[in-house]
Tab-separated table of C-alpha atoms in Angstrom:
chain	number	residue	atom	x	y	z
A	1	MET	CA	104.166	127.629	102.481
A	2	ASP	CA	102.897	126.184	99.354
A	3	LEU	CA	105.046	122.579	99.003
A	4	GLY	CA	104.507	122.454	95.608
A	5	LEU	CA	103.231	119.247	95.560
A	6	LYS	CA	99.343	119.728	94.121
A	7	GLY	CA	98.958	116.981	91.628
A	8	LYS	CA	102.750	115.733	91.659
A	9	ARG	CA	102.135	111.636	91.392
A	10	ALA	CA	103.382	109.855	94.479
A	11	LEU	CA	103.897	105.839	95.056
A	12	VAL	CA	104.525	105.163	99.003
A	13	LEU	CA	105.313	101.633	99.438
A	14	GLY	CA	104.193	100.125	102.990
A	15	ALA	CA	101.303	102.428	103.209
A	16	GLY	CA	98.993	100.061	105.335
A	17	GLY	CA	100.263	101.368	108.652
A	18	GLY	CA	102.692	102.646	110.631
A	19	LEU	CA	105.566	105.519	108.618
A	20	GLY	CA	104.244	104.482	104.993
A	21	GLN	CA	101.109	105.216	106.295
A	22	ALA	CA	101.868	108.420	107.804
A	23	VAL	CA	103.925	109.603	104.558
A	24	ALA	CA	100.936	109.109	102.334
A	25	LEU	CA	98.445	111.060	104.613
A	26	SER	CA	100.776	114.082	104.494
A	27	LEU	CA	101.517	113.811	101.113
A	28	ALA	CA	97.672	113.691	100.209
A	29	ALA	CA	97.307	116.722	102.520
A	30	GLU	CA	99.208	118.408	100.455
A	31	GLY	CA	97.532	117.829	97.277
A	32	ALA	CA	99.683	115.027	95.643
A	33	VAL	CA	97.853	112.325	94.111
A	34	VAL	CA	98.765	108.996	96.369
A	35	VAL	CA	99.134	105.358	95.709
A	36	ALA	CA	99.179	103.567	98.521
A	37	ALA	CA	100.907	100.064	98.377
A	38	GLY	CA	101.484	97.088	100.830
A	39	ARG	CA	101.216	93.573	101.249
A	40	THR	CA	98.016	93.789	102.590
A	41	LEU	CA	94.846	95.396	100.946
A	42	ASP	CA	92.290	96.464	103.594
A	43	LYS	CA	95.259	98.082	105.306
A	44	VAL	CA	96.030	100.174	102.636
A	45	GLN	CA	92.199	100.336	101.191
A	46	GLN	CA	91.893	101.846	104.976
A	47	THR	CA	94.543	104.799	104.331
A	48	VAL	CA	93.329	105.432	100.972
A	49	GLU	CA	89.781	105.863	103.083
A	50	GLN	CA	91.061	108.121	105.052
A	51	ILE	CA	92.659	110.477	102.157
A	52	LYS	CA	89.558	110.735	100.576
A	53	SER	CA	87.675	111.683	103.868
A	54	ALA	CA	90.050	114.482	104.065
A	55	GLY	CA	89.338	115.641	100.297
A	56	GLY	CA	92.735	114.164	99.078
A	57	THR	CA	93.012	111.817	95.800
A	58	ALA	CA	94.329	108.031	95.946
A	59	HIS	CA	94.330	104.841	95.021
A	60	ALA	CA	95.169	101.405	96.787
A	61	MET	CA	97.115	98.623	95.410
A	62	THR	CA	98.668	95.167	96.402
A	63	TRP	CA	102.862	95.299	96.264
A	64	ASP	CA	104.557	92.901	98.013
A	65	VAL	CA	108.331	94.226	97.256
A	66	ARG	CA	109.948	90.778	97.770
A	67	GLU	CA	108.205	89.508	94.709
A	68	LEU	CA	111.354	90.899	92.322
A	69	ASP	CA	110.035	89.209	89.534
A	70	ARG	CA	106.507	91.108	89.251
A	71	LEU	CA	108.090	94.751	89.982
A	72	SER	CA	107.716	95.755	86.602
A	73	ALA	CA	104.233	94.877	86.340
A	74	LEU	CA	103.760	96.485	89.742
A	75	HIS	CA	105.743	99.662	88.425
A	76	GLU	CA	103.006	99.731	85.268
A	77	GLN	CA	99.886	99.367	87.438
A	78	ALA	CA	100.988	102.279	89.404
A	79	VAL	CA	102.018	104.514	86.519
A	80	GLN	CA	98.061	103.777	85.401
A	81	LEU	CA	96.400	104.523	88.930
A	82	ALA	CA	98.015	107.561	89.438
A	83	GLY	CA	97.565	108.562	86.049
A	84	GLY	CA	101.043	109.415	85.092
A	85	HIS	CA	105.097	108.469	85.477
A	86	ILE	CA	105.733	108.486	89.401
A	87	GLN	CA	107.185	111.771	90.419
A	88	ILE	CA	108.080	110.621	94.227
A	89	LEU	CA	109.186	107.497	95.278
A	90	PHE	CA	108.969	106.597	98.845
A	91	ASN	CA	110.897	103.101	99.445
A	92	ASN	CA	109.439	101.553	102.979
A	93	GLY	CA	109.627	97.922	103.325
A	94	GLY	CA	109.298	95.886	106.711
A	95	GLY	CA	112.139	95.994	109.374
A	96	PRO	CA	113.851	92.150	110.036
A	97	ALA	CA	113.207	90.361	113.053
A	98	PRO	CA	115.073	91.494	116.380
A	99	SER	CA	118.943	89.237	116.855
A	100	PRO	CA	122.620	89.590	117.639
A	101	VAL	CA	124.916	89.803	114.549
A	102	GLN	CA	126.875	86.588	115.194
A	103	ALA	CA	126.228	83.368	114.133
A	104	GLN	CA	122.940	84.297	111.965
A	105	PRO	CA	122.464	81.734	109.000
A	106	LEU	CA	123.695	83.010	105.789
A	107	SER	CA	120.180	81.752	104.438
A	108	VAL	CA	118.733	84.364	106.776
A	109	TRP	CA	120.774	87.187	105.517
A	110	GLN	CA	120.036	86.379	102.322
A	111	GLU	CA	116.211	86.293	102.810
A	112	GLN	CA	116.805	89.903	104.414
A	113	VAL	CA	118.733	91.642	101.505
A	114	ASN	CA	116.172	89.633	99.314
A	115	ASN	CA	113.687	92.521	101.751
A	116	LEU	CA	115.701	95.689	102.355
A	117	ILE	CA	117.929	96.276	99.776
A	118	LEU	CA	116.784	94.926	96.236
A	119	PRO	CA	113.640	95.825	96.173
A	120	VAL	CA	114.634	99.674	96.814
A	121	ILE	CA	117.359	99.225	94.262
A	122	ALA	CA	115.107	97.747	91.574
A	123	LEU	CA	112.004	99.964	91.867
A	124	THR	CA	114.130	102.925	92.015
A	125	ASP	CA	115.803	101.945	88.866
A	126	ALA	CA	112.373	101.732	87.499
A	127	VAL	CA	110.643	104.909	88.283
A	128	LEU	CA	114.397	106.918	87.231
A	129	PRO	CA	114.219	106.963	83.979
A	130	ALA	CA	111.095	109.333	83.240
A	131	MET	CA	111.972	111.439	86.365
A	132	LYS	CA	115.164	112.118	84.447
A	133	GLN	CA	113.402	112.461	81.341
A	134	HIS	CA	110.793	115.412	82.999
A	135	GLY	CA	113.759	116.544	84.785
A	136	TRP	CA	112.124	116.458	88.030
A	137	GLY	CA	112.181	113.909	90.700
A	138	ARG	CA	112.280	112.684	94.807
A	139	ILE	CA	113.613	109.424	95.695
A	140	LEU	CA	113.315	109.024	99.624
A	141	THR	CA	114.184	106.021	101.278
A	142	ASN	CA	113.349	105.587	104.734
A	143	ALA	CA	115.919	103.786	107.114
A	144	SER	CA	116.692	103.878	110.606
A	145	SER	CA	118.629	106.069	113.437
A	146	GLY	CA	120.991	102.826	113.108
A	147	VAL	CA	122.642	103.226	110.225
A	148	VAL	CA	124.441	106.593	112.529
A	149	VAL	CA	124.122	104.810	115.674
A	150	PRO	CA	123.607	100.784	115.840
A	151	ILE	CA	120.697	99.814	117.652
A	152	PRO	CA	121.697	96.722	119.811
A	153	ASN	CA	119.843	93.342	118.987
A	154	LEU	CA	118.979	95.188	115.702
A	155	ALA	CA	121.777	94.030	113.867
A	156	MET	CA	120.247	92.897	110.148
A	157	SER	CA	118.961	96.162	110.222
A	158	ASN	CA	122.000	97.942	111.019
A	159	THR	CA	123.670	96.453	109.201
A	160	LEU	CA	121.720	96.119	105.498
A	161	ARG	CA	120.139	99.340	105.895
A	162	GLY	CA	123.497	100.944	106.140
A	163	ALA	CA	124.537	99.513	102.912
A	164	LEU	CA	121.596	101.642	101.399
A	165	VAL	CA	123.445	104.792	102.868
A	166	GLY	CA	126.506	104.413	100.515
A	167	TRP	CA	123.953	103.172	97.331
A	168	ASN	CA	121.550	106.997	98.438
A	169	LYS	CA	124.411	108.582	98.209
A	170	THR	CA	126.095	107.550	95.029
A	171	LEU	CA	122.859	107.696	93.674
A	172	ALA	CA	122.045	111.233	94.292
A	173	ASN	CA	125.619	112.624	92.857
A	174	GLU	CA	124.553	110.562	89.687
A	175	VAL	CA	121.239	112.025	89.068
A	176	ALA	CA	122.112	115.564	91.024
A	177	THR	CA	121.644	117.710	87.311
A	178	SER	CA	118.889	115.855	86.152
A	179	GLY	CA	116.119	117.452	88.763
A	180	VAL	CA	116.379	114.334	90.484
A	181	THR	CA	116.948	114.378	94.441
A	182	ALA	CA	117.402	111.036	96.426
A	183	ASN	CA	117.735	111.474	100.412
A	184	MET	CA	117.270	108.827	103.280
A	185	VAL	CA	114.529	109.520	106.411
A	186	LEU	CA	116.121	108.204	109.493
A	187	PRO	CA	112.934	107.448	112.026
A	188	GLY	CA	113.980	107.278	115.801
A	189	ARG	CA	111.467	106.745	118.532
A	190	VAL	CA	108.414	106.712	116.398
A	191	ALA	CA	105.082	105.426	117.840
A	192	THR	CA	104.408	102.511	115.489
A	193	ASP	CA	103.391	99.103	115.859
A	194	ARG	CA	107.373	98.930	115.094
A	195	THR	CA	108.372	100.665	117.632
A	196	ARG	CA	105.543	98.629	120.044
A	197	PHE	CA	107.447	95.172	118.694
A	198	ILE	CA	110.704	95.900	119.516
A	199	ASP	CA	109.754	97.343	122.901
A	200	GLN	CA	107.738	94.129	123.914
A	201	ASN	CA	110.498	92.062	122.125
A	202	LYS	CA	112.866	93.817	124.848
A	203	ALA	CA	110.886	94.008	127.616
A	204	THR	CA	110.461	89.931	127.239
A	205	LYS	CA	113.961	89.527	127.098
A	206	GLU	CA	114.491	91.425	130.050
A	207	GLY	CA	111.788	90.287	132.037
A	208	VAL	CA	110.086	93.836	132.702
A	209	GLY	CA	107.030	95.307	131.668
A	210	VAL	CA	106.742	97.373	128.299
A	211	GLU	CA	106.451	100.305	130.197
A	212	GLU	CA	109.550	100.252	131.560
A	213	ILE	CA	111.046	99.867	128.269
A	214	GLU	CA	109.218	102.707	127.114
A	215	ARG	CA	110.256	104.911	130.164
A	216	ARG	CA	113.587	104.483	129.533
A	217	SER	CA	113.519	105.179	126.062
A	218	MET	CA	111.707	108.227	126.447
A	219	GLY	CA	114.822	109.231	129.034
A	220	SER	CA	117.176	109.002	126.812
A	221	ILE	CA	115.331	111.193	123.592
A	222	PRO	CA	115.970	114.993	124.832
A	223	VAL	CA	112.666	116.002	123.758
A	224	GLY	CA	111.196	113.210	126.253
A	225	ARG	CA	108.770	111.679	124.219
A	226	TYR	CA	108.252	109.215	121.170
A	227	GLY	CA	107.455	110.756	118.099
A	228	LYS	CA	104.225	110.882	116.141
A	229	PRO	CA	103.848	109.199	112.450
A	230	GLN	CA	102.600	112.653	111.463
A	231	GLU	CA	106.218	114.275	112.727
A	232	TYR	CA	107.417	112.127	110.523
A	233	GLY	CA	105.299	112.218	107.666
A	234	ASP	CA	105.328	116.206	107.193
A	235	VAL	CA	109.124	115.807	107.423
A	236	VAL	CA	109.100	113.610	104.516
A	237	ALA	CA	106.578	115.746	102.567
A	238	PHE	CA	109.047	118.545	102.642
A	239	LEU	CA	111.904	116.770	101.011
A	240	ALA	CA	109.317	115.386	98.466
A	241	SER	CA	108.564	118.971	97.442
A	242	GLU	CA	109.660	121.739	94.972
A	243	ARG	CA	110.638	124.120	98.522
A	244	ALA	CA	113.328	120.958	98.966
A	245	SER	CA	115.094	121.038	95.763
A	246	TYR	CA	118.718	121.823	96.844
A	247	VAL	CA	118.780	119.122	99.540
A	248	THR	CA	119.871	115.378	97.981
A	249	GLY	CA	122.591	113.100	99.242
A	250	SER	CA	121.354	113.343	102.585
A	251	MET	CA	120.237	111.721	105.791
A	252	VAL	CA	117.225	113.782	107.532
A	253	ARG	CA	117.151	112.679	111.076
A	254	ILE	CA	113.541	112.769	112.655
A	255	ASP	CA	114.582	111.380	116.282
A	256	GLY	CA	113.984	114.004	118.807
A	257	GLY	CA	117.360	114.899	119.197
A	258	ALA	CA	118.174	110.890	120.428
A	259	ILE	CA	121.187	110.500	118.079
A	260	LEU	CA	123.746	111.986	120.614
A	261	SER	CA	126.637	111.876	118.006
A	262	VAL	CA	126.783	115.361	115.629
């Protein structure tokens, strides 16, 4: 199947590793021109080198989503690197540290609002005018299975990513007639550094080995294993494609069946 992504211009946040890197690789493999952005330039450049080695086209740039005062300048830099307006945006920010929901300082809540919510809204607002003007665009926002079934001890992620669910659905309805789609992607247990960090944190808290935590987690997943980053990236590439033009306002689970609700 031709996904119709050849020459499409994509901006991928958090592209230095994990899920962001997987998305950048999958989009580039389908012929998209990828602007790979992240806080650590060396890591982003490694992603770009992988893409170029495979015959794809990509450009690296440093982007800290928390620096909202620089967002306009960074967006313009991405447009210049891409060679035109951004047609595909993958919103992706680092997850907050594990914590319970109770008794968290308000300053920490405010910090995480600035990290997880405001950059997504602001950057989407920056790319949308050109998408609507040209009648085509894809907004994809990484979240978590925790927005459907809250994950214990990930209270801030559950809460704040959950707020983006309402934002995404509202946005999708507003831009639906403009040729722009907006979808959220909900990863389950995908084998990334973030997943390993969470497993190690839980192992330390319970006083067991991380291998035991992984064994239990895999036992709760119908497919019996953690997901591969490429499996996640390929689903995002489909949602970004011409073939997914009738999919919008959705939350797409990539979790091996781990979410038990229908």
